[in-house]
C-alpha positions as a printed NumPy array, in Angstrom:
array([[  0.896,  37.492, -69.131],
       [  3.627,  39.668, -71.076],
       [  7.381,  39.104, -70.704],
       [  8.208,  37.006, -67.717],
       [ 10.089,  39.061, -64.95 ],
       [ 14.01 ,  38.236, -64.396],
       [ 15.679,  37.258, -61.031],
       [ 19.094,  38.811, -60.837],
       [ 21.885,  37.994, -58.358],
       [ 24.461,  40.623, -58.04 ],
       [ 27.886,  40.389, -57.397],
       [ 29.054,  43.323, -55.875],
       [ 33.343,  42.345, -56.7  ],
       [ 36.046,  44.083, -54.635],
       [ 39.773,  43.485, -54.98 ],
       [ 38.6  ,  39.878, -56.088],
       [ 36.163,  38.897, -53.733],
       [ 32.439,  39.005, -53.59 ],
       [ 31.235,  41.964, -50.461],
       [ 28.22 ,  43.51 , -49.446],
       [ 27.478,  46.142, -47.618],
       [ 24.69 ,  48.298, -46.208],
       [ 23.778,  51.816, -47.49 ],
       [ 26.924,  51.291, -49.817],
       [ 29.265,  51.056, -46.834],
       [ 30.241,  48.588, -44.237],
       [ 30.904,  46.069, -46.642],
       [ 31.992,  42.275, -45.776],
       [ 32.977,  39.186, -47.669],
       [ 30.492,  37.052, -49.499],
       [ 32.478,  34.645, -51.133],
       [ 34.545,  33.929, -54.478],
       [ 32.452,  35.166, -57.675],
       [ 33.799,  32.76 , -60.033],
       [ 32.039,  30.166, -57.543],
       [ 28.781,  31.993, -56.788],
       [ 28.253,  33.097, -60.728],
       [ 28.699,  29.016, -61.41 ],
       [ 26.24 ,  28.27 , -58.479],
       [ 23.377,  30.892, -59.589],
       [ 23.97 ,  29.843, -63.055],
       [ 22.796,  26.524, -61.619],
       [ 20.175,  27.104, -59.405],
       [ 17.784,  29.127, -61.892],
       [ 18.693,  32.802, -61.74 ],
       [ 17.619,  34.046, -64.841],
       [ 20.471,  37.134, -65.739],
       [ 23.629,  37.631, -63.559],
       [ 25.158,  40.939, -63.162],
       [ 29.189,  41.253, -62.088],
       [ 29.547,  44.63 , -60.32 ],
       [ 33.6  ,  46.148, -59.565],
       [ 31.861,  48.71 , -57.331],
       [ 35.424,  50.49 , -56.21 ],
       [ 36.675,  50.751, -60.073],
       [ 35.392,  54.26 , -60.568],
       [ 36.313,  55.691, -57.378],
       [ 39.812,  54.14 , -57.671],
       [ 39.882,  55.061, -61.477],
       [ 40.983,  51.876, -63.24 ],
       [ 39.304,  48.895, -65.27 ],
       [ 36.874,  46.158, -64.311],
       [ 38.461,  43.171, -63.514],
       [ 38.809,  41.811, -67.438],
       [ 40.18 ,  38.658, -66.364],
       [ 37.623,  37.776, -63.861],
       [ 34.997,  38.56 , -65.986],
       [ 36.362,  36.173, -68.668],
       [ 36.466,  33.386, -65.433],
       [ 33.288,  33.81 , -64.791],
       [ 31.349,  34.132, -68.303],
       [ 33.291,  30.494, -68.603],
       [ 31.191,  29.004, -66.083],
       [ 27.569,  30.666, -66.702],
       [ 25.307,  30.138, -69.381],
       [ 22.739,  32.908, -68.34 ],
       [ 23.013,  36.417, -69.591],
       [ 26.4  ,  38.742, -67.851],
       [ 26.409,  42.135, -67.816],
       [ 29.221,  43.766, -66.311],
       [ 29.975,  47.4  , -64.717],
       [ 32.757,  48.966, -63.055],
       [ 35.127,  51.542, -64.411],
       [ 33.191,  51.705, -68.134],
       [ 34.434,  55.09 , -69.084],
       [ 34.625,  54.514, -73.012],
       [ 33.933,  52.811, -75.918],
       [ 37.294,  50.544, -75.474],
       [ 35.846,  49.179, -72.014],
       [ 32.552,  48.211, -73.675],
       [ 34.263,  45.855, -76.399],
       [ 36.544,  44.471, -73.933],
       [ 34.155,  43.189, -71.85 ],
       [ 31.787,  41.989, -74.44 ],
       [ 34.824,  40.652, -75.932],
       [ 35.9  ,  39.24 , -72.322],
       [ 32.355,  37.241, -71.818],
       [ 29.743,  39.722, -70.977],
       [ 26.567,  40.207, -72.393],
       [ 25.16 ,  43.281, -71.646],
       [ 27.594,  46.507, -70.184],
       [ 26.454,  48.3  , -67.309],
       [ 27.266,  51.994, -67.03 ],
       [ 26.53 ,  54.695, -64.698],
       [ 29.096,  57.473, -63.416],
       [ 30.716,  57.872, -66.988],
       [ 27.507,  58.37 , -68.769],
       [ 26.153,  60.678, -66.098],
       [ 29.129,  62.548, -67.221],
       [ 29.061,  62.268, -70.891],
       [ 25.658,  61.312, -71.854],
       [ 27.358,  60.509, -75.717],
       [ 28.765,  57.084, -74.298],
       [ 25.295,  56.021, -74.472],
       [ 24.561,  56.759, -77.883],
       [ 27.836,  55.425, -79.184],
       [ 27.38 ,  52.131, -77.432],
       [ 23.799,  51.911, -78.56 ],
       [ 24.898,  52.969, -81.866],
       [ 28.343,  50.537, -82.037],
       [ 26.643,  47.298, -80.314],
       [ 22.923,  47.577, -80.278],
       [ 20.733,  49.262, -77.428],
       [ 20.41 ,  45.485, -76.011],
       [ 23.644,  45.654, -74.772],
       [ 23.496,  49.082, -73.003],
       [ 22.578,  48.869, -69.454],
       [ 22.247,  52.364, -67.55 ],
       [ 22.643,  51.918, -63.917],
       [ 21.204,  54.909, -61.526],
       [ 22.382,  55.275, -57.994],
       [ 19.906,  57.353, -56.312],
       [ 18.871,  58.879, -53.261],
       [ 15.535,  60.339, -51.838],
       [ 17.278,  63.236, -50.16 ],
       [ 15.102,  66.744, -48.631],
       [ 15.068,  67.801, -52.052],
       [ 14.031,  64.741, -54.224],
       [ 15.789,  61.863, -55.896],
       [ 19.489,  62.703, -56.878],
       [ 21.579,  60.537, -58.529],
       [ 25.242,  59.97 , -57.217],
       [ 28.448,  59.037, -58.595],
       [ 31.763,  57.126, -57.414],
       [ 29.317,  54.089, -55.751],
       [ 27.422,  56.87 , -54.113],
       [ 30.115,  58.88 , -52.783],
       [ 29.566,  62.381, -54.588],
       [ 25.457,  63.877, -55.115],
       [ 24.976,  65.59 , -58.72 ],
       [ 22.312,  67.379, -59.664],
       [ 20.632,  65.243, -62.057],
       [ 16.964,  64.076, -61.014],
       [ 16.796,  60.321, -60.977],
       [ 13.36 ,  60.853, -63.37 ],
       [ 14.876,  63.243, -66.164],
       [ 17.691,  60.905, -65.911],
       [ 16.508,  57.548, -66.294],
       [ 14.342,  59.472, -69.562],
       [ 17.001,  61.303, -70.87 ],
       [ 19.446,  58.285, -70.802],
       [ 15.888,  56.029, -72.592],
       [ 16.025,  58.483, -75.376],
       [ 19.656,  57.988, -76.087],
       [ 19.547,  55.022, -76.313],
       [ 19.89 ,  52.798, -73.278],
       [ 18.225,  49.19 , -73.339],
       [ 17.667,  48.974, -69.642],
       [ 17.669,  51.147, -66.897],
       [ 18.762,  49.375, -63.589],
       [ 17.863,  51.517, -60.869],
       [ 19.551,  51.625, -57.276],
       [ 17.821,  53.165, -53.999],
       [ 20.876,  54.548, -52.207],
       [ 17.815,  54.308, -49.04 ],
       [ 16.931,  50.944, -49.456],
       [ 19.963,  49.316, -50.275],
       [ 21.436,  46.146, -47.911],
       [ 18.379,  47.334, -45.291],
       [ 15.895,  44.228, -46.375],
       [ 13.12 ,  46.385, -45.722],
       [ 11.991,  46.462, -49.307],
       [ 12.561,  48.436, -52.896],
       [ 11.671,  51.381, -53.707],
       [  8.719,  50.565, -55.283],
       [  7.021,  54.417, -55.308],
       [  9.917,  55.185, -57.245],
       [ 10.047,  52.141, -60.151],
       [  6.063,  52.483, -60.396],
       [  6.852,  56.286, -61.317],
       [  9.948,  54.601, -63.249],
       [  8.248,  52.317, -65.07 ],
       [  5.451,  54.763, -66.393],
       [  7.384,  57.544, -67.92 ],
       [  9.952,  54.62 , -69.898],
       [  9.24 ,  52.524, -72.328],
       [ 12.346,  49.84 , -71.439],
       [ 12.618,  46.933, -69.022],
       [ 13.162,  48.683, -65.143],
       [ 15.499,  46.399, -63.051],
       [ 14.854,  47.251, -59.628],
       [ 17.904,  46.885, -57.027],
       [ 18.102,  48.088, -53.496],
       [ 16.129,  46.262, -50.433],
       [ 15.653,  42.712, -51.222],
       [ 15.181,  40.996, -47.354],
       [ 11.856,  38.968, -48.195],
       [ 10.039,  36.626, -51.221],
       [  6.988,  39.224, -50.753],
       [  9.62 ,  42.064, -51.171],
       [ 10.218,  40.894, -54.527],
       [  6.505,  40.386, -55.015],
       [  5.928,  44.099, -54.909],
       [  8.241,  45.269, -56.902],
       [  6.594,  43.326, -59.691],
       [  2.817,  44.225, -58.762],
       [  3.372,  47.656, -56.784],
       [  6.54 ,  48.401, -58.429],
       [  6.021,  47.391, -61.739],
       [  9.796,  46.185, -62.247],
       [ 10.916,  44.1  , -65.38 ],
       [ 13.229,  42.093, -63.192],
       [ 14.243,  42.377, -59.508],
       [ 17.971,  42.256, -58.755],
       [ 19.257,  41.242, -54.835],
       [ 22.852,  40.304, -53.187],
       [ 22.709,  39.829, -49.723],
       [ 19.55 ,  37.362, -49.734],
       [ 20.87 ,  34.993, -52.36 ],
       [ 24.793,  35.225, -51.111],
       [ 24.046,  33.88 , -47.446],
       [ 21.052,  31.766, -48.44 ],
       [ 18.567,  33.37 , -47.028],
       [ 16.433,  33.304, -50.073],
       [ 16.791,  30.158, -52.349],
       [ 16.347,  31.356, -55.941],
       [ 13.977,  28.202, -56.944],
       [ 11.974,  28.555, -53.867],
       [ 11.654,  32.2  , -54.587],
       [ 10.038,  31.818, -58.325],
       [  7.395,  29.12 , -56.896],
       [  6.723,  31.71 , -54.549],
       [  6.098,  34.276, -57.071],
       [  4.826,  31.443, -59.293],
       [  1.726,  31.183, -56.667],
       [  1.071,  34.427, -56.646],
       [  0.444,  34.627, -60.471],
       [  3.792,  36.568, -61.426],
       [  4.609,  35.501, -65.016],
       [  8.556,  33.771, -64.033],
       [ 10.719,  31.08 , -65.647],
       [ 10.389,  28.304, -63.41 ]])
C-alpha cells in the first residue's frame, strides 16, 4: 500500500494567537496554539506544522519561545516556518523543539539556504513551502504570505528547490485556500509526477472527500487543513476511518 499518507493540522500563529483567514486575508481568531498543538497531538494527527505567517512581512523571528511551548506538549513531528531567513533560524528552532523547518520567501530568494540546510541538518529536516497562484498567466509563486507575485513558476520551482535539496515540498493554492471547496489537486497530480519527494498538499480542506482526492486524484503524501480541524468541523479520528473505508493507506 506504500507509505501511509499524513494528516496535518496547521497553525497559522499571529501575534500569539492561532487565526485563519480566507484567500490569505480576513483572518480571525482560532484559539491558543499551545492548547490546540496539545489537543491534535491527542486526537491522532499524524505531523503538526506551527506557521508565524506575518514574520516575513514584518521582518523578524518566529516566535522561539512559543515554539519551545508547544514542542513541550506534542509528541508528533513539528515543523516550524515564519521568518527562516538563515542558517541561525534553522538551528534555533530545531534547537527550540521543531522537527522539520519550513521555508519559503527566503529560499525563493536565495535558493543556497536550501542546500546549506540540507547539507548542515539532513534533507529530512528541510521543508520548502510554495505559495502559489493560478493567475492569467500560470502558477506564480508569491512571497510575504502572498502579498508580492515573482516570477518563478510553481513547477520549475518546486523541481529546482527537489534538486537542492529539499525533503518535502508543501505546496499552498493561493485559489483554494480557506474556500473549502477543495485542493488543488490538477496541480499536486502534476506536482507529484515531476518530484521524487513527499507533496503536502495545503489550501481547500472543507470536506472528508476533499481530502480523499487529494490522495487518489491528487496524489499528495499528506494533506494539511486549518479551518476544518480548528472549529471542529472535521474530527481528525473520524476523518482517517473515513479515508480508512475508502482504502487510503492511514495511521489509524
Amino acid at each position: 500500500m506504500g507509505l501511509a499518507k499524513r494528516i496535518i493540522p496547521c497553525l497559522d500563529v499571529r501575534n500569539g494567537e492561532t487565526v485563519k483567514g480566507v484567500n490569505f486575508v480576513d483572518l480571525r481568531s482560532a484559539g491558543d496554539p499551545v492548547e490546540l498543538g496539545k489537543a491534535y497531538s491527542e486526537a491522532g494527527a499524524d505531523e503538526l506544522v506551527f506557521l508565524d505567517i506575518t514574520a516575513s512581512f514584518e521582518e523578524r523571528k518566529t516566535f522561539t519561545e512559543m515554539v519551545e511551548r508547544v514542542a513541550r506538549e506534542i509528541n508528533i513531528p513539528f515543523t516550524v516556518g515564519g521568518g527562516v531567513n538563515e542558517l541561525s533560524d534553522v538551528e534555533r528552532l530545531l534547537y527550540a523543539g521543531a522537527d522539520k523547518v519550513s521555508m519559503n520567501s527566503a529560499a525563493i530568494r536565495n535558493p543556497l539556504l536550501i542546500e546549506d540546510t540540507a547539507r548542515r541538518f539532513g534533507s529530512q529536516v528541510c521543508v520548502v513551502a510554495i505559495d502559489a497562484r493560478l493567475d492569467g498567466d500560470g502558477w506564480h509563486c508569491y512571497l510575504k504570505g502572498g502579498r508580492e507575485r515573482t516570477e518563478r513558476g510553481l513547477f520549475e520551482w518546486a523541481y529546482e528547490a527537489q534538486e537542492r535539496g529539499a525533503g518535502e515540498i508543501l505546496f499552498t493554492s493561493m485559489n483554494h485556500d480557506g474556500v473549502k471547496q477543495g485542493y488543488a489537486n490538477e496541480a499536486l497530480a502534476t506536482l507529484s509526477a515531476k518530484l521524487s519527494i513527499p507533496i503536502i498538499a495545503s489550501g481547500g480542506a472543507g470536506s472528508k472527500e476533499h481530502f480523499r482526492d487529494a490522495f487518489t486524484v491528487g496524489h499528495a503524501d499528506a494533506a494539511l487543513a486549518a479551518s476544518v480541524f480548528h472549529f471542529g468541523e472535521i474530527p481528525i479520528a473520524e476523518l482517517k476511518q473515513y479515508l480508512h473505508n475508502e482504502g487510503i493507506n492511514v495511521r489509524i
